[in-house]
Short mmCIF file of C-alpha atoms in Angstrom, two decimals:
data_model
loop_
_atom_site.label_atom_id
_atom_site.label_comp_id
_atom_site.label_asym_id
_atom_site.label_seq_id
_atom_site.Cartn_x
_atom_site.Cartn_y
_atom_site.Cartn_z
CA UNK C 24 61.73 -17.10 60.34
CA UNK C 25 62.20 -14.44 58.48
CA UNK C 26 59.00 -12.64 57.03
CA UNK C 27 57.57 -10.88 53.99
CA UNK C 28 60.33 -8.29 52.93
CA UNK C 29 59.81 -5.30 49.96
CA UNK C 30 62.33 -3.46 48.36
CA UNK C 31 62.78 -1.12 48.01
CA UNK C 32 61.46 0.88 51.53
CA UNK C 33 60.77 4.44 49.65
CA UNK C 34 61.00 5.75 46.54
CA UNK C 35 61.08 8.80 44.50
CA UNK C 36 59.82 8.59 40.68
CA UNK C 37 58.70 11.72 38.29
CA UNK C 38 55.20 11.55 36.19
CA UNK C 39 55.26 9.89 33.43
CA UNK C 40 58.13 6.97 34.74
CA UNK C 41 57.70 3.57 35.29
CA UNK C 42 58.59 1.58 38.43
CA UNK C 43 59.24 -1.98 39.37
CA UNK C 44 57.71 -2.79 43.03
CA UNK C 45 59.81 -6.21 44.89
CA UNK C 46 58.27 -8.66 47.31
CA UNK C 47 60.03 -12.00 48.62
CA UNK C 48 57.16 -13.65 50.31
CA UNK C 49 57.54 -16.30 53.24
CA UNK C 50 59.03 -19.07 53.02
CA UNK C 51 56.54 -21.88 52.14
CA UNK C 52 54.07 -19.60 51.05
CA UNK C 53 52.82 -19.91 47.51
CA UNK C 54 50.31 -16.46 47.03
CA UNK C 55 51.44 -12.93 46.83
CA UNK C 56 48.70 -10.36 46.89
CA UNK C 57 49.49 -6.47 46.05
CA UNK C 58 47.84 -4.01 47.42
CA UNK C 59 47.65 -0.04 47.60
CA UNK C 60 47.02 2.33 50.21
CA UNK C 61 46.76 5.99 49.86
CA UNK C 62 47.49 8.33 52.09
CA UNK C 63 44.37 8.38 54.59
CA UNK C 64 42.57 5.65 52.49
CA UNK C 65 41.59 1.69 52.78
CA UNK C 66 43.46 -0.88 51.16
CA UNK C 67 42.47 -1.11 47.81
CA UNK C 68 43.26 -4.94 46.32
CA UNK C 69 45.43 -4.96 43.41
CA UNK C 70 46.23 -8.46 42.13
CA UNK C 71 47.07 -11.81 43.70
CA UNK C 72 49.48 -14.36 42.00
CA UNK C 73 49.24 -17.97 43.37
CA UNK C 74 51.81 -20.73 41.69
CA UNK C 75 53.20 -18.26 38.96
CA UNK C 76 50.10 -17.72 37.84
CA UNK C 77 47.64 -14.12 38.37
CA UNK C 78 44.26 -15.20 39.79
CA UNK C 79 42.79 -12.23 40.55
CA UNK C 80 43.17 -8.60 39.75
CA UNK C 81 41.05 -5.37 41.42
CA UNK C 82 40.00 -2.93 39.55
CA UNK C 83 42.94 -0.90 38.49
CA UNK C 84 43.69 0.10 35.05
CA UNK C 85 46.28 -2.35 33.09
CA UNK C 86 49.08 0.19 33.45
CA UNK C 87 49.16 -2.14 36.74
CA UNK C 88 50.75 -5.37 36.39
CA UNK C 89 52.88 -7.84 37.86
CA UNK C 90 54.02 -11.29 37.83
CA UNK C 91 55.26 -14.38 40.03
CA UNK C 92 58.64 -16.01 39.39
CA UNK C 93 59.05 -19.91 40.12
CA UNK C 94 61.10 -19.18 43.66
CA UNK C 95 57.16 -17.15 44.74
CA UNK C 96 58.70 -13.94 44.70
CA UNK C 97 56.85 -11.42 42.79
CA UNK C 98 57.17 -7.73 41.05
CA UNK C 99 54.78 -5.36 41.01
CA UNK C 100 55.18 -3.16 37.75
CA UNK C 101 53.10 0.52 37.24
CA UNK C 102 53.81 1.79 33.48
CA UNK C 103 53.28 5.81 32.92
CA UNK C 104 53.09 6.98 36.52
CA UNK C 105 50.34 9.79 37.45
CA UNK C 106 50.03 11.45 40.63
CA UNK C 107 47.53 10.41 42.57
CA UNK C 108 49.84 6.36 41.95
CA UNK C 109 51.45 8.23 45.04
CA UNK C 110 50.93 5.62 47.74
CA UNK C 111 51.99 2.86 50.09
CA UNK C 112 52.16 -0.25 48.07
CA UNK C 113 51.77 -3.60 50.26
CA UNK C 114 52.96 -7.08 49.25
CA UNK C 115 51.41 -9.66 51.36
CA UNK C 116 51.74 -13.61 51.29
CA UNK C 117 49.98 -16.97 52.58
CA UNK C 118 50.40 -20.65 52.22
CA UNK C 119 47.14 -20.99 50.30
CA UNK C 120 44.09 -19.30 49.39
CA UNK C 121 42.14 -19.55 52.26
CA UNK C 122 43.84 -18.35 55.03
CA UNK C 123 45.74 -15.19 56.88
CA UNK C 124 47.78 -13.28 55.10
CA UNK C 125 50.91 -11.49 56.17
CA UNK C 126 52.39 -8.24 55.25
CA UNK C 127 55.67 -6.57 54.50
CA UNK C 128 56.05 -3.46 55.77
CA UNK C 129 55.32 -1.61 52.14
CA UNK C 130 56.89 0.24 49.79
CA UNK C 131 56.42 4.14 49.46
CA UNK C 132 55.92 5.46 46.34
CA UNK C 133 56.15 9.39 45.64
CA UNK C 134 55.36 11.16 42.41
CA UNK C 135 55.78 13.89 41.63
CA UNK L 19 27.68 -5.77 46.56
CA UNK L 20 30.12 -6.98 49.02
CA UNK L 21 30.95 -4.09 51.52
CA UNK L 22 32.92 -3.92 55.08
CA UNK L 23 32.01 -1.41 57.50
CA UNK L 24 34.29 -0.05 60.34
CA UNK L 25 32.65 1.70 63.40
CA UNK L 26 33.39 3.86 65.01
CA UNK L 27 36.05 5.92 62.36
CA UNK L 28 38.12 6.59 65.41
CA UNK L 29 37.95 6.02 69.24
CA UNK L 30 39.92 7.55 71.79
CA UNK L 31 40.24 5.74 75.33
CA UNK L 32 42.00 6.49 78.33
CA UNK L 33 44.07 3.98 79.61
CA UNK L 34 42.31 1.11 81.23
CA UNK L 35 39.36 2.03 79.32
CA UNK L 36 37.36 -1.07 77.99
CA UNK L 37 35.93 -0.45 75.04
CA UNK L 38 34.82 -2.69 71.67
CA UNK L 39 35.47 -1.82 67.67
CA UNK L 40 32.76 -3.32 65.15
CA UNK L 41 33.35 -4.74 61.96
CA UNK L 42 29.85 -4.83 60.14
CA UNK L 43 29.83 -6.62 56.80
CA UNK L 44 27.51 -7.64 53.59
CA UNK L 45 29.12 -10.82 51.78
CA UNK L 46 27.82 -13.35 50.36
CA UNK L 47 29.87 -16.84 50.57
CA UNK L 48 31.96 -16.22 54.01
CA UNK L 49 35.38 -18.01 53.95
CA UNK L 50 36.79 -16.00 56.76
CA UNK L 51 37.32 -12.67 58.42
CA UNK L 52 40.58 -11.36 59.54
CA UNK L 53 41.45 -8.64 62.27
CA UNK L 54 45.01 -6.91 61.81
CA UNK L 55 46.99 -4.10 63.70
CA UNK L 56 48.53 -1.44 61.44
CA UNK L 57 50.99 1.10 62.99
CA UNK L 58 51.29 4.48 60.94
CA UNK L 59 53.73 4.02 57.79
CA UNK L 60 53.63 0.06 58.37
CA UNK L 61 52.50 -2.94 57.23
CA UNK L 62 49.14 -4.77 58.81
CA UNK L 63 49.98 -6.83 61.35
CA UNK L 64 47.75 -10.12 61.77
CA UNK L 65 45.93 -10.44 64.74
CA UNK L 66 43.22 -13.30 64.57
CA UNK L 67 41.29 -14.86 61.49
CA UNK L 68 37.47 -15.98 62.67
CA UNK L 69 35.65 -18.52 60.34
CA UNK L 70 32.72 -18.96 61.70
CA UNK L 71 29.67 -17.41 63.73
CA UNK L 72 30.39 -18.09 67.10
CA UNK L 73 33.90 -18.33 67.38
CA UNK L 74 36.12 -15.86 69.44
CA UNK L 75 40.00 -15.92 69.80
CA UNK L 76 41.94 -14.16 72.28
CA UNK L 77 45.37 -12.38 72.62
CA UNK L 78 46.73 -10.81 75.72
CA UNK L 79 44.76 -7.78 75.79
CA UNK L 80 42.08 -8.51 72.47
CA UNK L 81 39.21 -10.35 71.90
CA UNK L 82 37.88 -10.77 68.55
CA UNK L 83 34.23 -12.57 68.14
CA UNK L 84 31.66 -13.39 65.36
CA UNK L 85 28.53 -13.14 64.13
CA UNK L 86 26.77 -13.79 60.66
CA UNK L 87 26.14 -10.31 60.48
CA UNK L 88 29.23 -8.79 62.43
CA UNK L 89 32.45 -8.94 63.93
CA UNK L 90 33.76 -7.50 67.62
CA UNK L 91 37.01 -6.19 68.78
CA UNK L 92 37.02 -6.17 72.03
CA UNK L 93 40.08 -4.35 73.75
CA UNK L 94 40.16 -4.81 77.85
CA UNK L 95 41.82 -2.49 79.58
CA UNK L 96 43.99 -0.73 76.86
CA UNK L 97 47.83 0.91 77.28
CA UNK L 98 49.04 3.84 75.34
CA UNK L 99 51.06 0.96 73.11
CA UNK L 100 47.58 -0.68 71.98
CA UNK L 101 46.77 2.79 69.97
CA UNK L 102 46.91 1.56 66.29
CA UNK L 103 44.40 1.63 63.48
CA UNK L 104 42.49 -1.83 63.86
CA UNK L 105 41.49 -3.15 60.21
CA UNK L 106 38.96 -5.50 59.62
CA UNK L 107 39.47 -7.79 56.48
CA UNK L 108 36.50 -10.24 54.88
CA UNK L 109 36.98 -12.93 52.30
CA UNK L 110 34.66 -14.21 50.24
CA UNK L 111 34.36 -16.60 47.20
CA UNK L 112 31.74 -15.70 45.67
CA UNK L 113 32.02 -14.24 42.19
CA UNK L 114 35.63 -14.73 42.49
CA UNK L 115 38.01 -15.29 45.54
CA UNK L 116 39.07 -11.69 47.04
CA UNK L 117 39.55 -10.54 50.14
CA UNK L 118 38.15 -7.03 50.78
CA UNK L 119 39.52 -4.77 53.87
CA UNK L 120 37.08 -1.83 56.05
CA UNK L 121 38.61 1.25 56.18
CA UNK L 122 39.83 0.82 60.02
CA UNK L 123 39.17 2.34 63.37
CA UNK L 124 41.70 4.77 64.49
CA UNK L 125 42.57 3.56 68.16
CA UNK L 126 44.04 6.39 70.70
CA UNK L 127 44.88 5.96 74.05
CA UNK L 128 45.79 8.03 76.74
CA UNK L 129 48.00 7.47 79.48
#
């Protein structure tokens, strides 16, 4: 069975761009969760989408934004890229709210 | 406020070494706490979910238990392939369902 996958793997983006994050979750599993993790930090929760719908966001500014398209996959959108947005971005998905989640292996984002 | 703490920051066995990570947390409304494996530049790996005080589940080598206060890794016996960073995950529905994550315990050990 084939697990959570992100695309792309790494990536390279200037200050200022915008950038469009893409997780296919497993299959049968309805929420997608983002989350970021900077270099030598914890993971810091960024939203969680569960049926199309966002449910939850953390406490990120709205430049951060995603959504949930009918077949569960999900996008994970950051407008006007700074810096410190230099991180590895996680997608993670589960068959309902409470329970495990499981990750892809992350997306790295660079700017510079 | 809800908080996870991970102790020690980082541990460093030699092989065959016993030894036990903690997972010390302040929520209120448990649902469940979650131990994963994360290898440098991955994804977490999932490793047990505990639900309630009491409950252990093992895996080859691991051993995770729980307490209403705390959580134990326990690692018997460790190979240089079980050095990881160990993160700790609670989730709690109070005030909104999240899931909040420790910082980790960086795992080394020595052949």
């Amino acid at each position: 069975e084939a697990g959570v996958t992100q695309s792309p793997t790494h990536l390279i983006k200037t200050r200022g761009q915008q950038v469009t994050l893409r997780c296919s979750p497993i299959s049968g599993h309805t929420s997608v969760y983002w989350y970021q993790q900077a270099l030598g930090l914890g993971l810091q929760f960024l939203l969680w989408y569960d049926e199309g719908e966002e449910r939850n966001r953390g406490n990120f500014p709205p430049r951060f934004s995603g959504r949930q398209f009918p077949n569960y996959s999900s996008e994970l959108n950051v407008n006007a890229l700074e810096l410190e947005d230099s991180a590895l971005y996680l997608c993670a998905s589960s068959p309902g709210s409470y329970t495990e989640a499981f990750f892809g292996q992350g997306t790295r984002l660079t700017v510079v | 406020e809800d908080q996870v703490t991970q102790s020690p920051e980082a541990l460093r066995l030699q092989e065959g070494e016993s030894s036990s990570l903690n997972c010390s947390y302040t929520v209120s409304g448990l649902r469940g706490l979650f131990w994963y494996r994360q290898d440098p530049g991955k994804g977490p790996e999932f490793l047990f979910t505990l639900y309630s005080a009491g409950e252990e589940k093992e895996k080859e080598r691991l051993k995770a238990t729980l307490t209403k206060k705390e959580s134990f890794l326990h690692i018997t016996a460790p190979k240089p392939e079980d050095s990881a960073t160990y993160l700790c995950a609670v989730q709690t529905n109070t005030g909104g369902f999240k899931t909040i994550f420790g910082a980790g315990t960086r795992l080394f050990v020595k052949a």
